[in-house]
Short mmCIF file of C-alpha atoms and ligand atoms in Angstrom, two decimals:
data_model
loop_
_atom_site.label_atom_id
_atom_site.label_comp_id
_atom_site.label_asym_id
_atom_site.label_seq_id
_atom_site.Cartn_x
_atom_site.Cartn_y
_atom_site.Cartn_z
CA MET A 197 -23.49 -0.02 -5.94
CA PRO A 198 -19.96 1.31 -6.45
CA LYS A 199 -17.23 -1.08 -5.34
CA THR A 200 -14.58 0.40 -3.09
CA ALA A 201 -11.33 -0.88 -1.62
CA LEU A 202 -8.70 0.22 0.86
CA PHE A 203 -5.05 -0.54 0.02
CA PRO A 204 -3.32 -0.18 3.40
CA GLY A 205 0.42 -0.03 3.91
CA SER A 206 3.43 1.92 5.07
CA PHE A 207 4.52 3.07 1.62
CA ASP A 208 7.88 4.12 3.07
CA PRO A 209 8.41 4.93 0.23
CA PHE A 210 5.85 4.11 -2.50
CA THR A 211 7.53 1.82 -5.06
CA LEU A 212 7.00 0.41 -8.54
CA GLY A 213 5.55 -2.69 -6.84
CA HIS A 214 2.87 -0.63 -5.08
CA GLU A 215 2.12 1.30 -8.25
CA ASP A 216 1.67 -1.95 -10.16
CA ILE A 217 -0.87 -3.24 -7.61
CA VAL A 218 -2.80 0.07 -7.70
CA ARG A 219 -2.87 0.17 -11.52
CA ARG A 220 -4.13 -3.40 -11.76
CA ALA A 221 -6.74 -2.85 -9.03
CA LEU A 222 -8.27 0.20 -10.71
CA PRO A 223 -10.38 -1.81 -13.20
CA LEU A 224 -11.72 -3.89 -10.29
CA PHE A 225 -12.99 -1.05 -8.11
CA ASP A 226 -14.81 2.23 -8.65
CA GLU A 227 -12.93 4.02 -5.89
CA LEU A 228 -9.62 3.08 -4.33
CA TYR A 229 -8.32 4.44 -1.03
CA ILE A 230 -4.59 4.23 -0.45
CA GLY A 231 -4.34 4.13 3.35
CA ILE A 232 -1.00 5.24 4.70
CA GLY A 233 -0.54 3.80 8.16
CA GLU A 234 1.29 5.20 11.15
CA ASN A 235 2.29 2.61 13.70
CA GLN A 236 3.88 3.75 16.99
CA ASP A 237 6.23 0.74 17.02
CA LYS A 238 7.64 1.31 13.53
CA ARG A 239 10.44 3.65 12.60
CA TYR A 240 9.86 5.27 9.26
CA GLN A 241 12.34 6.91 6.90
CA PHE A 242 9.70 9.31 5.62
CA THR A 243 7.23 11.07 7.90
CA LEU A 244 3.53 10.40 7.54
CA ASP A 245 3.10 13.78 5.94
CA GLU A 246 5.89 13.12 3.43
CA ARG A 247 4.45 9.73 2.52
CA VAL A 248 0.97 11.18 2.04
CA ARG A 249 2.26 14.05 -0.12
CA MET A 250 4.41 11.73 -2.23
CA VAL A 251 1.47 9.43 -3.10
CA GLU A 252 -1.07 12.27 -3.40
CA GLY A 253 1.19 14.12 -5.82
CA PHE A 254 1.69 11.02 -7.91
CA TYR A 255 -2.07 10.40 -8.27
CA ALA A 256 -3.15 14.05 -8.48
CA ASP A 257 -4.79 13.40 -11.88
CA GLU A 258 -6.62 10.22 -10.87
CA PRO A 259 -9.99 11.17 -9.35
CA ARG A 260 -10.81 7.57 -8.36
CA ILE A 261 -7.80 7.33 -6.05
CA HIS A 262 -7.94 8.88 -2.58
CA VAL A 263 -4.88 9.08 -0.37
CA VAL A 264 -5.68 8.91 3.33
CA SER A 265 -3.68 8.37 6.50
CA TYR A 266 -4.68 6.46 9.59
CA ARG A 267 -3.60 5.17 12.96
CA GLY A 268 -4.96 2.14 14.72
CA LEU A 269 -6.50 -1.02 13.35
CA THR A 270 -6.86 -1.26 9.58
CA VAL A 271 -10.27 -2.93 9.92
CA ASP A 272 -11.57 -0.08 12.08
CA PHE A 273 -10.40 2.42 9.50
CA ALA A 274 -11.93 0.35 6.68
CA ARG A 275 -15.27 0.35 8.52
CA GLN A 276 -15.02 4.07 9.08
CA LEU A 277 -14.49 4.61 5.35
CA GLY A 278 -17.23 2.11 4.52
CA VAL A 279 -15.12 0.25 1.93
CA ASP A 280 -16.13 -3.16 0.61
CA PHE A 281 -12.67 -4.75 0.42
CA LEU A 282 -9.11 -4.56 1.61
CA LEU A 283 -6.45 -4.88 -1.09
CA ARG A 284 -2.96 -6.31 -0.58
CA GLY A 285 -0.11 -7.42 -2.80
CA ILE A 286 1.74 -10.72 -2.54
CA ARG A 287 5.33 -11.19 -3.70
CA ASN A 288 6.42 -14.54 -2.34
CA PRO A 289 5.55 -17.37 0.07
CA SER A 290 6.51 -15.38 3.16
CA ASP A 291 4.22 -12.51 2.11
CA PHE A 292 1.53 -15.15 1.56
CA GLU A 293 1.86 -16.68 5.03
CA PHE A 294 1.94 -13.27 6.69
CA GLU A 295 -0.97 -11.90 4.67
CA LYS A 296 -3.04 -15.03 5.17
CA ALA A 297 -2.86 -14.74 8.96
CA ILE A 298 -3.70 -11.03 8.89
CA ALA A 299 -6.59 -11.49 6.46
CA GLN A 300 -8.03 -14.35 8.50
CA ALA A 301 -7.72 -12.36 11.72
CA ASN A 302 -9.34 -9.37 10.03
CA ARG A 303 -12.26 -11.48 8.85
CA GLN A 304 -12.70 -12.78 12.35
CA LEU A 305 -12.93 -9.17 13.52
CA VAL A 306 -15.12 -7.93 10.67
CA PRO A 307 -16.69 -10.88 8.78
CA GLU A 308 -18.16 -8.76 5.98
CA LEU A 309 -14.78 -7.27 5.07
CA ASP A 310 -12.89 -9.51 2.67
CA THR A 311 -9.31 -9.06 1.44
CA VAL A 312 -8.48 -9.17 -2.26
CA PHE A 313 -4.91 -10.17 -3.15
CA LEU A 314 -3.05 -9.43 -6.33
CA LEU A 315 0.15 -11.30 -7.14
CA THR A 316 3.06 -9.08 -7.94
CA THR A 317 4.15 -8.73 -11.54
CA ALA A 318 7.26 -10.95 -11.76
CA ARG A 319 9.67 -8.17 -12.68
CA TYR A 320 8.75 -6.24 -9.51
CA ALA A 321 8.73 -9.21 -7.15
CA TYR A 322 12.09 -8.36 -5.57
CA ILE A 323 11.23 -4.70 -4.91
CA SER A 324 10.52 -3.68 -1.34
CA SER A 325 10.43 -0.35 0.43
CA SER A 326 13.17 -1.57 2.75
CA ILE A 327 15.59 -2.17 -0.16
CA VAL A 328 14.76 1.30 -1.49
CA ARG A 329 15.40 2.84 1.94
CA ASP A 330 18.76 1.11 2.11
CA VAL A 331 19.76 2.39 -1.32
CA LEU A 332 18.66 5.93 -0.42
CA ARG A 333 20.50 5.84 2.90
CA HIS A 334 23.71 5.02 1.05
CA HIS A 335 23.09 7.70 -1.57
CA GLY A 336 22.47 5.17 -4.34
CA ASP A 337 20.18 5.73 -7.32
CA ALA A 338 16.81 4.37 -6.23
CA SER A 339 14.93 5.68 -9.27
CA VAL A 340 14.90 2.24 -10.92
CA PHE A 341 12.63 1.02 -8.09
CA LEU A 342 10.30 4.01 -8.11
CA PRO A 343 7.42 4.92 -10.42
CA ASP A 344 8.31 7.48 -13.08
CA GLY A 345 7.26 10.90 -11.86
CA LEU A 346 7.19 10.09 -8.12
CA GLN A 347 8.64 13.02 -6.19
CA LEU A 348 10.63 12.05 -3.12
CA PRO A 349 10.85 14.79 -0.46
P1 LIG B 289 3.22 -2.94 5.20
O1 LIG B 289 4.11 -2.28 6.22
O2 LIG B 289 1.76 -2.90 5.55
O3 LIG B 289 3.66 -4.30 4.74
P2 LIG B 289 4.17 -1.97 2.63
O4 LIG B 289 4.17 -0.55 2.19
O5 LIG B 289 5.49 -2.64 2.80
O6 LIG B 289 3.31 -1.96 3.95
O7 LIG B 289 3.32 -2.86 1.64
C1 LIG B 289 1.98 -2.56 1.35
C2 LIG B 289 1.40 -3.64 0.46
O8 LIG B 289 2.07 -3.64 -0.80
C3 LIG B 289 1.57 -5.07 1.00
O9 LIG B 289 0.41 -5.83 0.65
C4 LIG B 289 2.76 -5.59 0.25
O10 LIG B 289 2.74 -7.00 0.14
C5 LIG B 289 2.55 -4.92 -1.08
N1 LIG B 289 3.80 -4.81 -1.82
C6 LIG B 289 4.95 -4.26 -1.41
N2 LIG B 289 5.91 -4.36 -2.37
C7 LIG B 289 5.33 -5.00 -3.41
C8 LIG B 289 5.78 -5.45 -4.70
N3 LIG B 289 7.04 -5.25 -5.09
N4 LIG B 289 4.90 -6.08 -5.50
C9 LIG B 289 3.63 -6.29 -5.07
N5 LIG B 289 3.14 -5.91 -3.88
C10 LIG B 289 3.97 -5.28 -3.06
#
């Protein structure tokens, strides 16, 4: 049976930290879905369409990666896709506490859906989409935080 996972997130924008998690997850799963979420209560710098196109373009040559967008509960979307696992990255203790609560709540909702965590590579631990957004807003050079070849809109 092929093993599949959904990596959900905002990816506003997709960073070197996200790319590192995806690259390291690829040997673990046969198919990986990158699920780009749209949450009514969040304000994004990039539209859903821009975020999807950015990640799709980056992985155009990787047939095992599928870029999808969704609204609503991540567990509902995971069930709809029929994936075996959720995938998340952890940078620090506050990520851990936050992710732990979400993963435990998700398992309460859908017991057969487990979450796999990968610890960030140390040199990317400080990178977050919000820092990148701040740099971009002030016309700084954000390329050091972004994967080589990623096209921002
Ligand atoms: P969300 O709004 O769901 O937190 P993000 O796009 O900020 O979406 O993050 C998606 C996932 O990527 C989360 O699991 C987050 O912890 C992980 N992540 C973000 N930045 C990094 C990084 N620098 N290293 C490892 N994982 C990261």
